[in-house]
Coordinates of C-alpha atoms and ligand atoms in Angstrom, one line a residue:
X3 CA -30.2 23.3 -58.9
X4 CA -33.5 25.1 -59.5
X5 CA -34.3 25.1 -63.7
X6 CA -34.8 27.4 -66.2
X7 CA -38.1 26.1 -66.6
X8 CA -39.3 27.5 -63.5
X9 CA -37.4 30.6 -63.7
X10 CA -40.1 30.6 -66.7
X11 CA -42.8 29.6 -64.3
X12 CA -42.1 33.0 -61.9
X13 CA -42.2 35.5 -65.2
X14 CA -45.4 33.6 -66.4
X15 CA -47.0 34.1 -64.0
X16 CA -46.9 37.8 -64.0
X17 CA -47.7 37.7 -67.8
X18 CA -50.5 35.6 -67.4
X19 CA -52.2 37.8 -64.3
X20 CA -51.5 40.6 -67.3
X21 CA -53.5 38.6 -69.8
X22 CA -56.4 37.9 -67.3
X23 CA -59.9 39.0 -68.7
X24 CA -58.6 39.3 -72.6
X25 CA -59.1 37.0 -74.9
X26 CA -55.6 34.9 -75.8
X27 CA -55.0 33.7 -79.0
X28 CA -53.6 30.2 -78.8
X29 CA -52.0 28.3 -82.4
X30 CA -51.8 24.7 -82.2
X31 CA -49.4 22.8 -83.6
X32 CA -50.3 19.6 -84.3
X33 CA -53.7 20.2 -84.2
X34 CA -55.0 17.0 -86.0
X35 CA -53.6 14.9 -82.9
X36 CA -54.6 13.7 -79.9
X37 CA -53.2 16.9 -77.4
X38 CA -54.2 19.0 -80.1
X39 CA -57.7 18.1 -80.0
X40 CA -57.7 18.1 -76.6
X41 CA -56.1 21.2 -76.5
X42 CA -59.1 22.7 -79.1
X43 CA -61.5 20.8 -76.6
X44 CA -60.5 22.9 -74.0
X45 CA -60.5 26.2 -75.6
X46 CA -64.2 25.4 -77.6
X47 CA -65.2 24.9 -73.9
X48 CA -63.5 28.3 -72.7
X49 CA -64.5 31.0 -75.8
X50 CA -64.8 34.0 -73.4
X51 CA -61.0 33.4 -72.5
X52 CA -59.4 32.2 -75.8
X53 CA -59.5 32.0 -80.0
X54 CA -57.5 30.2 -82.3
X55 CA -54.8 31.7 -84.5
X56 CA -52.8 29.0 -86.5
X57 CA -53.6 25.5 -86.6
X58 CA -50.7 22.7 -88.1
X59 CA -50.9 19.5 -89.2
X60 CA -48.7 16.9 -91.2
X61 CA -51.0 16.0 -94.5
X62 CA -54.3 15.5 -93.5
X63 CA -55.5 18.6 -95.6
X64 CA -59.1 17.5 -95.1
X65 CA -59.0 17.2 -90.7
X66 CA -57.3 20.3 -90.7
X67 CA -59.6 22.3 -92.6
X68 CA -62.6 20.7 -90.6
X69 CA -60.6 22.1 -87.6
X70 CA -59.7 25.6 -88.9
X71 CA -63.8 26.0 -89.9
X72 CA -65.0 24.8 -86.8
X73 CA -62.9 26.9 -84.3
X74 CA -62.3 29.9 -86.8
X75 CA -58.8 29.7 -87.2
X76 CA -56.8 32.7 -88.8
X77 CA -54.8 30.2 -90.9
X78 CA -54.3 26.1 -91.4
X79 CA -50.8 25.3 -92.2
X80 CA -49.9 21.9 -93.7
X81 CA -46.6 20.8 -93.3
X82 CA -46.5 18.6 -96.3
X83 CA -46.6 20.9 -99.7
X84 CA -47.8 18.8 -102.4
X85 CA -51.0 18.9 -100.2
X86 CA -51.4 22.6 -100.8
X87 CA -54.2 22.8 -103.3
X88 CA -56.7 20.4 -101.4
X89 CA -56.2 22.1 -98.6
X90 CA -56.8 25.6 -100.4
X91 CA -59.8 24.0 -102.0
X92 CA -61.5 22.9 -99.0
X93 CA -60.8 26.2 -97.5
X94 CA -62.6 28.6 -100.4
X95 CA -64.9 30.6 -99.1
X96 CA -64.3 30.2 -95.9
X97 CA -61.6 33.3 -95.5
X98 CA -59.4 31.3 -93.5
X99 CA -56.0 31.6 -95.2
X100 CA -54.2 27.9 -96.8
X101 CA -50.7 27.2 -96.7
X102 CA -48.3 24.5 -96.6
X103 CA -44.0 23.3 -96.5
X104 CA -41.6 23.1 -94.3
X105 CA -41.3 27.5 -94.3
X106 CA -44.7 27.9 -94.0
X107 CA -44.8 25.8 -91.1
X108 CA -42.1 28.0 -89.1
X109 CA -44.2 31.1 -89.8
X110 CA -47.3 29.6 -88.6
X111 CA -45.3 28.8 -85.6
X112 CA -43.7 32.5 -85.1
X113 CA -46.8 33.9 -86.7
X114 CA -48.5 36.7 -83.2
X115 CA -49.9 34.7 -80.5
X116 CA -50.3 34.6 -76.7
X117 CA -49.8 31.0 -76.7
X118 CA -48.0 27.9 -78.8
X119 CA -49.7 24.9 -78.2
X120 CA -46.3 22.4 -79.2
X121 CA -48.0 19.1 -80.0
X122 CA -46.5 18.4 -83.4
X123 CA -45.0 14.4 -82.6
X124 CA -41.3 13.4 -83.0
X125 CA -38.3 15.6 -83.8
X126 CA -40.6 17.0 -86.5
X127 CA -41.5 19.4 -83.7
X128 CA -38.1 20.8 -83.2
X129 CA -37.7 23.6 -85.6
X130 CA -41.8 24.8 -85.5
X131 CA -41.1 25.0 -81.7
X132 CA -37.8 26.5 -81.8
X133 CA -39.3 29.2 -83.6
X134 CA -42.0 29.6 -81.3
X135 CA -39.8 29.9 -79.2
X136 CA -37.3 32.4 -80.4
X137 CA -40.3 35.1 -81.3
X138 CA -40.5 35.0 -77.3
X139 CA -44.4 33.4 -78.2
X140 CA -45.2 31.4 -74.6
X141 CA -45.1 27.7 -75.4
X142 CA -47.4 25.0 -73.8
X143 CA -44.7 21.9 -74.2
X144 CA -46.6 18.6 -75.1
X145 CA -43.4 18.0 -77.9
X146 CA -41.0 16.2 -75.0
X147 CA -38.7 15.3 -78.4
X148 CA -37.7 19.0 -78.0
X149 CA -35.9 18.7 -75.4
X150 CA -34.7 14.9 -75.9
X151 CA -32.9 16.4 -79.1
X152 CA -32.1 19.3 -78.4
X153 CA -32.4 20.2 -74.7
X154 CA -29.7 22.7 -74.3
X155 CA -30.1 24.4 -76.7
X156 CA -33.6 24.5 -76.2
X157 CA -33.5 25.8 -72.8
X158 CA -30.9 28.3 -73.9
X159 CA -33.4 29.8 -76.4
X160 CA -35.7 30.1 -74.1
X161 CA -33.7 32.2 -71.7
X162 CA -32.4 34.0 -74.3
X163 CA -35.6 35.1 -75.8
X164 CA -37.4 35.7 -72.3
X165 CA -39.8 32.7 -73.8
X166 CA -42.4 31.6 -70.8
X167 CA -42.4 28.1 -71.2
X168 CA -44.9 25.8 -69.3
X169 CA -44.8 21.5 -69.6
X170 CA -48.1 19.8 -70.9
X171 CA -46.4 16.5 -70.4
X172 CA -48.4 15.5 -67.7
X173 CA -45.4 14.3 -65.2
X174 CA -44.0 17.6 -66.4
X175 CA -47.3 19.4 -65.6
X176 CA -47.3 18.1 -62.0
X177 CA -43.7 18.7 -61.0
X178 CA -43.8 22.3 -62.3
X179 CA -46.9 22.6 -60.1
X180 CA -45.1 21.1 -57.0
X181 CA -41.7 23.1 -57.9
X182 CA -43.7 26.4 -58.0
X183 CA -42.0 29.2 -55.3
X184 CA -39.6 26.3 -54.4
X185 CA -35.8 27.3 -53.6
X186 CA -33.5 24.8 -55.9
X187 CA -31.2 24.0 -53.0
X188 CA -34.7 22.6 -50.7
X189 CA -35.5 20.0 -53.4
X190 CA -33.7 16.2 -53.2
X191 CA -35.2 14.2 -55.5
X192 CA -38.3 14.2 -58.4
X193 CA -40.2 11.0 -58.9
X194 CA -42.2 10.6 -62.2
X195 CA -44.9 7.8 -62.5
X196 CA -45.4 5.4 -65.0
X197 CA -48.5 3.3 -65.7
X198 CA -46.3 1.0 -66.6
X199 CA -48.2 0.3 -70.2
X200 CA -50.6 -3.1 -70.5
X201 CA -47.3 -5.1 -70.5
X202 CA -46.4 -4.2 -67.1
X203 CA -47.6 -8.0 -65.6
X204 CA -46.1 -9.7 -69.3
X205 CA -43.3 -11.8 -69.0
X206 CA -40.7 -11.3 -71.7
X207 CA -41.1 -14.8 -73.7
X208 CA -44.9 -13.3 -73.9
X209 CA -43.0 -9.7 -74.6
X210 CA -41.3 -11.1 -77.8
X211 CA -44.7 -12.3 -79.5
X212 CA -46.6 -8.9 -78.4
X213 CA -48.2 -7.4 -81.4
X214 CA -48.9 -3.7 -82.2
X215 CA -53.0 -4.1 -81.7
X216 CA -51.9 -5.5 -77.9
X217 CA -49.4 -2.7 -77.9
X218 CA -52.2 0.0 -79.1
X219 CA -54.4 -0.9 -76.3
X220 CA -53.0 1.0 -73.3
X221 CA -54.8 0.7 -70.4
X222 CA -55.3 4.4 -69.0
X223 CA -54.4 7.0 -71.2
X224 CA -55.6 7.1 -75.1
X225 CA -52.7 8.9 -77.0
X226 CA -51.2 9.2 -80.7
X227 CA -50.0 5.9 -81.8
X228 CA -46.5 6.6 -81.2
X229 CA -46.6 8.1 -77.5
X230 CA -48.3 4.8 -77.2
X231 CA -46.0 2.4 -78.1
X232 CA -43.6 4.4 -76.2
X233 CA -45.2 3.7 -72.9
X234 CA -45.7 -0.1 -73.6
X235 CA -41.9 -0.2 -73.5
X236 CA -41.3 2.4 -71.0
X237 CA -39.0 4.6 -73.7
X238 CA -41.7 6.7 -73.7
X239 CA -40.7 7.2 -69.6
X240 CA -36.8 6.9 -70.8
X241 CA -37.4 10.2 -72.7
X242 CA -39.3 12.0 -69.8
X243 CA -36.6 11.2 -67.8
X244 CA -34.5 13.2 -70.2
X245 CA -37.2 16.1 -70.8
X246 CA -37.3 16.8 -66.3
X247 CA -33.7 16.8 -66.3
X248 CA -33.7 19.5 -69.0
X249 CA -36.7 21.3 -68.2
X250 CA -36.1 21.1 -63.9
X251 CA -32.0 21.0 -64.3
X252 CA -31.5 18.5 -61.4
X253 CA -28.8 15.7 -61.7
X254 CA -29.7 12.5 -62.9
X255 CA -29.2 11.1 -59.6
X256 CA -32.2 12.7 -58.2
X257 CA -34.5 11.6 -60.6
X258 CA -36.4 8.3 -59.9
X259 CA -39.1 6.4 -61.6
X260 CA -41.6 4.5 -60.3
X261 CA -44.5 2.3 -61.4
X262 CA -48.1 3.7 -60.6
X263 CA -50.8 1.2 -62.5
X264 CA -53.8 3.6 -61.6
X265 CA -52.2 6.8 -63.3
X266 CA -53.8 8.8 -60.7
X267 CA -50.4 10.5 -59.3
X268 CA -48.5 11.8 -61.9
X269 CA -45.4 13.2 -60.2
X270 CA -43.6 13.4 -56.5
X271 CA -41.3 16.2 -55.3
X272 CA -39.5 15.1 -51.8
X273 CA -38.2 18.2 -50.1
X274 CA -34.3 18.6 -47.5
X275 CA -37.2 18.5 -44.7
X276 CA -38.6 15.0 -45.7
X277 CA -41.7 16.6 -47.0
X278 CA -43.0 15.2 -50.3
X279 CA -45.4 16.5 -52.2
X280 CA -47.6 14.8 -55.0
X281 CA -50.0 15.7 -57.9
X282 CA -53.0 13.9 -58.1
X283 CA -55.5 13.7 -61.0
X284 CA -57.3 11.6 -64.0
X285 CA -55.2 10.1 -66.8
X286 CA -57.0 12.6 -69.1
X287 CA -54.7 15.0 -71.1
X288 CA -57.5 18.1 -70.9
X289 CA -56.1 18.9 -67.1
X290 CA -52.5 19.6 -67.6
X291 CA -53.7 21.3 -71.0
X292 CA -55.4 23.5 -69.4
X293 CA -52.9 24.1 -66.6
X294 CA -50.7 24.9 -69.5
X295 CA -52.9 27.5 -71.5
X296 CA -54.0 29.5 -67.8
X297 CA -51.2 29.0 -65.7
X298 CA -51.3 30.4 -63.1
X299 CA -54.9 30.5 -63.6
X300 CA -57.1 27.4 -63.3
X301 CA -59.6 27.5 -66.4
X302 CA -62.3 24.9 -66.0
X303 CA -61.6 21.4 -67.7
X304 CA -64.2 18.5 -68.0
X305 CA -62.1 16.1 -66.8
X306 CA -63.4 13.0 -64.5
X307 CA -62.7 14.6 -60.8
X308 CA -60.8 11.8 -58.4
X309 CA -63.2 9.6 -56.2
X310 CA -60.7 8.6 -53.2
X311 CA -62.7 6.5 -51.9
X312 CA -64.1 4.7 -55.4
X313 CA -60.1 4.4 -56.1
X314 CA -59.7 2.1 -52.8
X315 CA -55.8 2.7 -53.1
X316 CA -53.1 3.8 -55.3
X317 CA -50.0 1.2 -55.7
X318 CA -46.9 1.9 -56.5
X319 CA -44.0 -0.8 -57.6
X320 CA -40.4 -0.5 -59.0
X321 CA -40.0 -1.0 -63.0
X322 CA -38.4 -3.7 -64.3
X323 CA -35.5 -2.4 -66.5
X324 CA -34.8 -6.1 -67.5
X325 CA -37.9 -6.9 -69.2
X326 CA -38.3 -3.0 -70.1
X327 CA -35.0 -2.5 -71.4
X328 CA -35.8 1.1 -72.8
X329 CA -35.5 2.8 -69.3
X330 CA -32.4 1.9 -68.5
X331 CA -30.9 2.4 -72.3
X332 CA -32.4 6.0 -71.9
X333 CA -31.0 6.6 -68.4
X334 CA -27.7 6.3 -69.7
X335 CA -28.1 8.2 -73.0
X336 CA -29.3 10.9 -70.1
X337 CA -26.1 10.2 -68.1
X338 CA -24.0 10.4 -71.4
X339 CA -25.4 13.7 -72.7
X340 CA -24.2 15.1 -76.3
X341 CA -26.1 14.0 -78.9
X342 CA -27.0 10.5 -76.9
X343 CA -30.3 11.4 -76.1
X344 CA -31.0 12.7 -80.1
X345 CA -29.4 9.7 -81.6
X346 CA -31.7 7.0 -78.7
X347 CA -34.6 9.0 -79.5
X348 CA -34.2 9.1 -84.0
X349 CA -33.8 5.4 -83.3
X350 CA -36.6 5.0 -81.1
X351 CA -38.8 6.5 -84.1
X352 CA -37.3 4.5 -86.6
X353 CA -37.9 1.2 -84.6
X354 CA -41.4 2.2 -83.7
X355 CA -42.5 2.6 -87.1
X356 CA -41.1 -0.9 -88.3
X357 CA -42.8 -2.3 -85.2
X358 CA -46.1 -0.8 -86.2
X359 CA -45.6 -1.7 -89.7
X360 CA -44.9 -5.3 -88.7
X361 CA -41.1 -5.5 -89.4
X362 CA -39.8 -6.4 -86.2
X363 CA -40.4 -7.7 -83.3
X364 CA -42.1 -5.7 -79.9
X365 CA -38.2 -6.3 -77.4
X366 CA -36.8 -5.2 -80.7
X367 CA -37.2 -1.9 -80.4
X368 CA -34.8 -1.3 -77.3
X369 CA -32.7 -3.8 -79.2
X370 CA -32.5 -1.7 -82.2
X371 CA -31.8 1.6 -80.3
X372 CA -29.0 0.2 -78.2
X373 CA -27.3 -1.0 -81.2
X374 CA -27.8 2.1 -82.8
X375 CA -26.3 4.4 -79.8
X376 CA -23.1 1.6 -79.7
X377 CA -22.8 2.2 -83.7
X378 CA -23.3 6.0 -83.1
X379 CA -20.5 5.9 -80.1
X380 CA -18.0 4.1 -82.5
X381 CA -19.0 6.8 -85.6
X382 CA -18.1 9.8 -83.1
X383 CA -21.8 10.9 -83.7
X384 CA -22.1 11.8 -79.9
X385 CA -20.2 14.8 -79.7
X386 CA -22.5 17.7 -78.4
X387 CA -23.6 19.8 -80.9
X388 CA -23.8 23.6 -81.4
X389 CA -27.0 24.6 -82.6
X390 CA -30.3 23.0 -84.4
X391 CA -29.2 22.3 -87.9
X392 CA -26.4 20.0 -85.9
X393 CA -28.9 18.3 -83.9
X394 CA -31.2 17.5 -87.1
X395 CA -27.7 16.3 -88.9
X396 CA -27.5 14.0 -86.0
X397 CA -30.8 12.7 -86.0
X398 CA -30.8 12.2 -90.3
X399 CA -27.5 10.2 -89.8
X400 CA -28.9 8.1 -87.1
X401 CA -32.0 7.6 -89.1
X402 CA -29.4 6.1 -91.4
X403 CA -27.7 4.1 -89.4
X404 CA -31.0 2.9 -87.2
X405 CA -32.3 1.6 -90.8
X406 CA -29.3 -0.1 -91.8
X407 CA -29.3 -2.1 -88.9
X408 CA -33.0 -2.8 -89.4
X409 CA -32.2 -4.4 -92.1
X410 CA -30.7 -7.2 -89.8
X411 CA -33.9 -7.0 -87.7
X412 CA -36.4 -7.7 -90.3
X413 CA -38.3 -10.3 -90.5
X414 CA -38.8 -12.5 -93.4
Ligands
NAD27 P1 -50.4 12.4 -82.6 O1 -49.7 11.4 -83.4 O2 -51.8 12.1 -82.2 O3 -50.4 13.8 -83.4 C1 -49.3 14.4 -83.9 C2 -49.6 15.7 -84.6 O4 -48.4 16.1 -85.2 C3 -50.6 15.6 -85.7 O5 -51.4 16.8 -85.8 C4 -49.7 15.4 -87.0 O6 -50.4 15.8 -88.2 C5 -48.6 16.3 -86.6 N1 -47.3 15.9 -87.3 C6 -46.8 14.6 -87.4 N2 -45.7 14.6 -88.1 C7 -45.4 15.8 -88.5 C8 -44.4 16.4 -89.2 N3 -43.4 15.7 -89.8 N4 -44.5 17.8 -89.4 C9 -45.5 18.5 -88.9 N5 -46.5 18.0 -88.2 C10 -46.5 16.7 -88.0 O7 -49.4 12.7 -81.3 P2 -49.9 13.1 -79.9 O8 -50.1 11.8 -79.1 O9 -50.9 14.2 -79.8 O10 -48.5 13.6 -79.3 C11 -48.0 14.9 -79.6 C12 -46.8 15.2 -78.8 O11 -47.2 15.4 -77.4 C13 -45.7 14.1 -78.8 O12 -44.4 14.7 -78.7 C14 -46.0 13.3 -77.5 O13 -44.8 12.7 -76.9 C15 -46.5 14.4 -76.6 N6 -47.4 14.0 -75.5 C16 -48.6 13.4 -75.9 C17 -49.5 13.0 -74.9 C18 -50.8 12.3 -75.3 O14 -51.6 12.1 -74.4 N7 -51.1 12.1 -76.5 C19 -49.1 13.1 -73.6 C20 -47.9 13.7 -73.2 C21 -47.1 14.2 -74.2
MG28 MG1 -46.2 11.8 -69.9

């Protein structure tokens, strides 16, 4: 089954050929991060074809005024309110407008654009998006929690609304790239690569000492602290799983994962004909960022072009689910469905912060979010849900219920 997503990619196109030689104004959410610096990077570097409208960023009122004043935002939004008057204060004078909360936050999102930059982190990102979203705003997708969380109805608002919606992630970026002008019934199968994190060679008594510095230090891509985790233990590839399978609507079945160390290839289509199709280049964010904002136009991005011959060859190995437990724990929160894939990824953030904090061990984390989908399955918390607010209930009470059963985890 062909997707909504590139249903989306079809309409988009004709928008964007519409938008060609204007100046687009882009808000980015989560603009204090690492896609949305990268994102501003790649606009500072095209100013004939975009400006800035909103930038957003948790509580760092000081970054995000730097960022507003140095790529003349309309308006810097803070997410956290009690960081309202620094924020105003480091604004005076500068006529770029100051506010802040939860509200605030949503309007920023809505507020007119030609483009949404989503790159707020964690299920944070779900309502700011939604609302993207429902003002019918196009949305560049870096959030993948969106769709963990919420992917139905996700999708739904965005056929609903008539939202163009185009994947940042870059496995994402590549197979709506490969999928474009492809008839649903031709494609068999979708392969996503994963670097497979610098604990792809560990074994997993060396897996239960690794600390967060080792953890930190991935070995291709540099990327908010979370993300990063996330691909050490391959959850981060459990929930992309879960975001292609929304965003591509295939079955589970035909989507494969498969360790790629050099991060060059970042997605495989195989076509009915035996044909398959890859996308190819550097582990640098700025290239599907900018596929995002121009689509279908290519916008110029500085990113390091691919040297074949300088690569030698490209490897390719099957991931271990037994040391990497997280895959396979989110392949079946895909299978399952409901509120699985919410409650596997409010648990995943829980347990990422402890391990970052120190609390609990690196094979933890899977641990922790297995026990927490088990406890979830036996508290009926799976059911599907209706709309957002549901899907936020879900993700508080397994917040809950993933800290209770830290408590068990912690070390002392
Ligand atoms: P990051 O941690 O570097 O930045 C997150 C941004 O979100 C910051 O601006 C922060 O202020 C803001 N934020 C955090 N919590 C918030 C909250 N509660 N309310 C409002 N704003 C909040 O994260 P990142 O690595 O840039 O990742 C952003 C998103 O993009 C994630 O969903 C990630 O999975 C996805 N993504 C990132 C990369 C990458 O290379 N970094 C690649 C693919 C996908
Ligand atoms: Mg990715």
């Amino acid at each position: 089954m062909m997707g909504v997503g590139q249903t989306s990619a079809t309409r988009q196109g004709a928008a964007c050929a519409e938008a060609a030689g204007t100046v687009r104004r882009v808000s980015v959410l989560g603009a204090t991060g690492s896609v949305g610096q990268s994102t501003l990077d790649v606009i500072a570097r095209n100013p004939h074809l975009f400006e800035v409208a909103a930038v957003t960023a948790n509580g760092n009122a000081q970054a995000l005024a730097q960022i507003a004043v140095r790529h003349r935002a309309r308006i810097a939004v803070l997410a956290d309110k009690a960081r309202y008057g620094e924020l105003k204060a480091c604004l005076a004078g500068t006529g770029i407008e100051a506010a802040a909360g939860a509200e605030a936050l949503l309007a920023a999102a809505a507020m007119p654009a030609d483009c949404v930059m989503a790159a707020i982190t964690g299920a944070a990102g779900l309502r700011p998006t939604l609302a993207a979203v429902g003002q019918g705003r196009r949305v560049a997708l870096a959030n993948k929690e969106c769709l963990v969380c919420a992917g139905r109805i996700f999708m739904e608002s965005v056929r609903s609304a008539g939202t163009e919606l185009v994947p940042v992630d870059s496995e994402h970026s590549a197979i709506f790239q490969l999928l474009a002008g492809a008839e649903p019934d031709t494609i068999e199968r979708i392969v996503l690569t994963a670097s497979g994190g610098p604990f792809r060679t560990w074994s997993s008594e060396r897996l239960e000492r690794a600390t967060p510095q080792e953890a930190l230090r991935h070995p291709n891509w540099s990327m908010g602290r979370k993300i990063t985790i996330d691909s050490a233990t391959l959850m981060n590839k459990g929930l992309e799983l879960i975001e292609a399978y929304h965003l591509f609507a295939v079955g589970p079945g035909q989507l494969e994962v498969v360790v790629h160390p050099q991060s060059i290839v970042h997605a495989l289509v195989g076509f009915r004909d035996g044909s398959m199709l890859a996308q190819l280049a550097s582990p640098d964010m700025r290239t599907p960022i900018a596929t995002g904002l121009a689509w279908p136009a290519r916008i110029a991005a500085p990113t390091k072009r691919i040297d074949l011959v300088e690569l030698g060859g490209l490897s390719f190995e099957r991931p271990d689910e037994t040391r990497f437990r997280a895959l396979a724990i989110a392949r079946q929160a895909m299978e399952a469905g409901g509120m699985a894939p919410c409650v596997l990824n409010a648990a995943n953030e829980v347990a990422v912060e402890a391990f970052l904090a120190g609390r609990i061990g690196f094979l933890e984390i899977a641990r922790l979010v297995g026990e927490a989908l088990e406890a979830a399955a036996t508290r009926g918390l799976l059911a599907p849900a209706d709309d957002a607010a549901a899907v936020l209930a879900a993700d508080a009470a397994t917040r809950q219920l993933a800290t209770h059963l830290l408590q068990r985890h912690t070390r002392n």
